[in-house]
Rosetta silent file (secondary structure, phi, psi, omega in degrees, C-alpha in Angstrom):
SEQUENCE: MAKRIVESFIDDIDGSAAEGTTRFALDGVNYEIDLSGPNREKLEKALAPYITKARAVRADRGVRGRRAGALSSRAVSREKATEIRRWAKAQGLPVSERGRIASTVVEQYEAAH
SCORE:     score description
SCORE:     0.000 S_00000001
   1 L     0.000  128.966  179.565  105.472   64.907  138.631 S_00000001
   2 L  -101.433  149.112  179.375  107.179   66.124  141.781 S_00000001
   3 L  -136.685  135.507  177.712  107.309   69.693  142.905 S_00000001
   4 L  -120.814  121.887  177.811  109.492   71.273  145.538 S_00000001
   5 L  -110.010  125.066 -177.957  108.560   74.675  146.903 S_00000001
   6 L  -115.088  124.745  175.534  111.223   76.389  148.960 S_00000001
   7 L  -106.103  125.276  179.344  110.445   79.349  151.168 S_00000001
   8 L  -125.194  145.633  178.957  113.465   81.272  152.294 S_00000001
   9 L   -98.399  135.721  178.222  113.729   84.235  154.620 S_00000001
  10 E  -111.351  130.531  179.040  115.937   87.156  153.691 S_00000001
  11 L   -59.099  124.011 -178.191  117.357   89.369  156.450 S_00000001
  12 L   -70.470  -14.629 -179.277  115.569   92.726  156.228 S_00000001
  13 L   -89.518  -51.648 -173.217  118.687   94.564  157.409 S_00000001
  14 L  -122.284    2.083  177.111  121.494   93.248  155.232 S_00000001
  15 L    80.711    1.219  177.673  119.918   90.863  152.698 S_00000001
  16 L   -76.230  177.184  177.855  121.651   87.747  154.031 S_00000001
  17 E   -68.476  128.197  179.856  119.809   84.500  154.797 S_00000001
  18 L   -94.113  151.057  178.451  117.505   85.015  157.769 S_00000001
  19 L   -86.748  -17.241 -179.498  116.830   82.385  160.413 S_00000001
  20 E   161.637 -170.456 -176.907  113.247   83.462  160.871 S_00000001
  21 E   -98.640  134.567  176.642  110.875   86.224  161.865 S_00000001
  22 E  -109.678  131.471  179.097  111.304   88.248  165.041 S_00000001
  23 E  -110.431  142.283  173.870  108.269   89.955  166.557 S_00000001
  24 E  -155.458  167.701 -178.595  108.301   92.914  168.918 S_00000001
  25 E  -136.010  150.024  177.053  106.041   95.799  169.919 S_00000001
  26 E  -150.386  128.753  179.079  106.548   99.454  170.759 S_00000001
  27 L    53.555   40.224  176.355  103.924  102.025  171.734 S_00000001
  28 L    79.355    3.822  178.754  101.085   99.624  171.013 S_00000001
  29 E  -108.896  127.668  178.657  102.279   98.794  167.504 S_00000001
  30 E   -89.670  138.585 -179.322  103.339   95.218  166.722 S_00000001
  31 E  -126.401  153.814  171.807  106.265   94.713  164.349 S_00000001
  32 E  -132.679  140.831  177.229  107.811   91.746  162.524 S_00000001
  33 E  -146.299  137.923  176.800  111.251   91.626  160.960 S_00000001
  34 E   -88.673  124.831 -175.514  113.174   88.788  159.336 S_00000001
  35 E  -133.761  148.675  170.184  116.665   88.561  160.819 S_00000001
  36 L   -78.256  168.449  178.541  119.770   86.421  160.627 S_00000001
  37 H   -54.783  -50.691 -179.076  121.258   85.126  163.873 S_00000001
  38 H   -62.509  -38.154  179.930  123.857   87.914  164.191 S_00000001
  39 H   -73.309  -31.542  174.435  121.304   90.667  163.494 S_00000001
  40 H   -65.754  -41.019  177.225  118.833   89.190  165.969 S_00000001
  41 H   -60.765  -40.079  177.225  121.610   89.195  168.572 S_00000001
  42 H   -61.857  -43.309  178.862  122.278   92.871  167.792 S_00000001
  43 H   -62.953  -46.524  179.509  118.583   93.676  168.287 S_00000001
  44 H   -61.192  -41.137  179.532  118.454   91.740  171.567 S_00000001
  45 H   -65.689  -39.766  179.588  121.635   93.469  172.792 S_00000001
  46 H   -66.933  -35.644 -177.943  120.247   96.906  171.888 S_00000001
  47 H   -86.606  -17.866 -173.929  116.956   96.225  173.709 S_00000001
  48 H   -51.176  -45.905 -178.831  118.464   94.425  176.729 S_00000001
  49 H   -62.986  -29.689 -179.425  118.912   97.520  178.961 S_00000001
  50 H   -81.863  -39.846 -179.296  115.271   98.458  178.410 S_00000001
  51 H   -65.508  -38.815 -178.594  113.863   94.941  178.757 S_00000001
  52 H   -66.796  -24.430  179.716  115.642   94.349  182.068 S_00000001
  53 H   -97.426  -11.571 -175.300  113.996   97.492  183.518 S_00000001
  54 L   -85.226  164.398  174.411  110.573   96.999  181.910 S_00000001
  55 L   -99.152  134.725  175.558  107.505   95.186  183.239 S_00000001
  56 L   -75.379  138.290 -179.193  106.201   92.208  181.290 S_00000001
  57 L  -125.400  132.168  177.845  102.575   92.628  180.240 S_00000001
  58 L   -71.893  146.412  179.045  100.284   89.834  179.189 S_00000001
  59 L   -63.365  138.833  178.333   98.699   90.227  175.780 S_00000001
  60 L   -75.303  112.024 -178.181   95.185   91.656  175.922 S_00000001
  61 L   -97.555    5.334 -179.136   92.936   88.837  174.830 S_00000001
  62 L    79.615  175.053  179.960   89.744   90.800  175.302 S_00000001
  63 E  -108.741  109.803 -179.461   86.886   89.898  177.561 S_00000001
  64 L    50.413   43.088  175.614   85.122   86.746  176.394 S_00000001
  65 L    82.651   -1.290  179.286   86.040   87.444  172.798 S_00000001
  66 E  -105.113  161.050  176.516   84.841   91.028  172.844 S_00000001
  67 L   -68.843  130.927 -176.280   86.865   94.188  172.745 S_00000001
  68 H   -59.891  -40.311 -178.841   87.626   95.210  176.313 S_00000001
  69 H   -63.767  -39.615 -178.623   86.935   98.887  175.643 S_00000001
  70 H   -69.899  -37.950 -177.565   83.509   98.221  174.187 S_00000001
  71 H   -78.506  -37.850 -174.451   82.442   95.970  177.027 S_00000001
  72 H   -62.847  -30.360  179.591   83.862   97.978  179.907 S_00000001
  73 L   -72.803  -20.692 -179.193   81.669  100.972  179.086 S_00000001
  74 L  -102.409  -15.706 -177.571   78.579   98.730  179.324 S_00000001
  75 L   -66.306  139.197 -179.384   79.597   96.545  182.245 S_00000001
  76 L  -126.835  152.449  178.534   77.648   97.257  185.411 S_00000001
  77 L   -72.331  166.210 -179.944   78.198   96.323  189.020 S_00000001
  78 H   -62.106  -40.909  179.765   75.947   93.824  190.749 S_00000001
  79 H   -65.182  -42.530  179.806   74.312   96.590  192.783 S_00000001
  80 H   -67.400  -37.238  178.019   73.661   98.713  189.705 S_00000001
  81 H   -60.582  -41.723  177.653   72.283   95.690  187.851 S_00000001
  82 H   -61.756  -43.546  178.949   69.782   95.144  190.673 S_00000001
  83 H   -63.345  -42.792  179.789   68.786   98.799  190.505 S_00000001
  84 H   -64.872  -42.273  178.451   68.392   98.662  186.704 S_00000001
  85 H   -61.746  -43.486  179.316   66.252   95.502  186.925 S_00000001
  86 H   -61.182  -45.808 -179.926   64.006   97.093  189.548 S_00000001
  87 H   -63.234  -45.066 -178.015   63.633  100.241  187.408 S_00000001
  88 H   -62.235  -40.728  178.272   62.995   98.239  184.200 S_00000001
  89 H   -64.079  -40.955  178.380   60.242   96.172  185.846 S_00000001
  90 H   -64.403  -28.510  179.173   58.581   99.350  187.119 S_00000001
  91 L   -87.555   -5.570 -179.057   58.678  100.703  183.545 S_00000001
  92 L    79.541   19.270  179.692   57.196   97.492  182.162 S_00000001
  93 L   -87.226  143.518  178.060   60.349   96.623  180.223 S_00000001
  94 L   -71.941  125.766  179.030   61.280   92.971  179.712 S_00000001
  95 L  -148.533  138.037 -178.545   64.277   92.085  181.862 S_00000001
  96 L   -79.553  159.167  179.570   65.574   88.729  183.082 S_00000001
  97 L   -74.168  -28.033 -178.370   66.069   87.914  186.756 S_00000001
  98 L  -137.594  167.368  175.505   69.666   86.847  186.167 S_00000001
  99 L    85.638 -165.700 -175.855   72.410   87.215  183.607 S_00000001
 100 L   -70.778  138.279  175.128   73.248   90.019  181.247 S_00000001
 101 L   -90.619  134.431 -178.844   70.884   92.953  180.980 S_00000001
 102 L   -56.419  139.107 -177.772   70.126   93.981  177.403 S_00000001
 103 H   -60.728  -30.588  178.933   72.127   97.030  176.339 S_00000001
 104 H   -65.811  -36.551  177.907   68.923   98.770  175.224 S_00000001
 105 H   -68.260  -43.445  178.378   67.545   98.506  178.778 S_00000001
 106 H   -61.405  -42.662  179.285   70.790   99.832  180.256 S_00000001
 107 H   -63.462  -40.550  178.233   70.767  102.740  177.777 S_00000001
 108 H   -65.244  -41.291  177.588   67.159  103.594  178.662 S_00000001
 109 H   -60.424  -47.316 -178.178   67.985  103.484  182.371 S_00000001
 110 H   -65.112  -34.837  178.383   71.011  105.755  181.901 S_00000001
 111 H   -68.103  -32.158 -178.812   68.962  108.177  179.799 S_00000001
 112 H   -81.370  -15.720 -177.112   66.332  108.370  182.537 S_00000001
 113 L  -116.314    0.000    0.000   68.856  109.006  185.295 S_00000001
């Protein structure tokens, strides 16, 4: 028994056959819309004056798979890391000589200072 499954795109504006999905973003919100060729051209023409004056921005891929906002509040400079390690050793807290300092140690340091 043979089976044929056909997926077709319908233009979200006028209900005609769409050529595919168009993605765009505005104010940090990503959008998708299925458009026919003529309606995609209309969208591109409407946005053209703004796109030509805008700056292209690379997509935020996060920092090593983590959310940039969450990591940036915990990231410390090399000098501060040295200071935190020195303080942690004086307090008898376990801290490595290199690499990432445990967030609990950083939080204790910040609470003490």
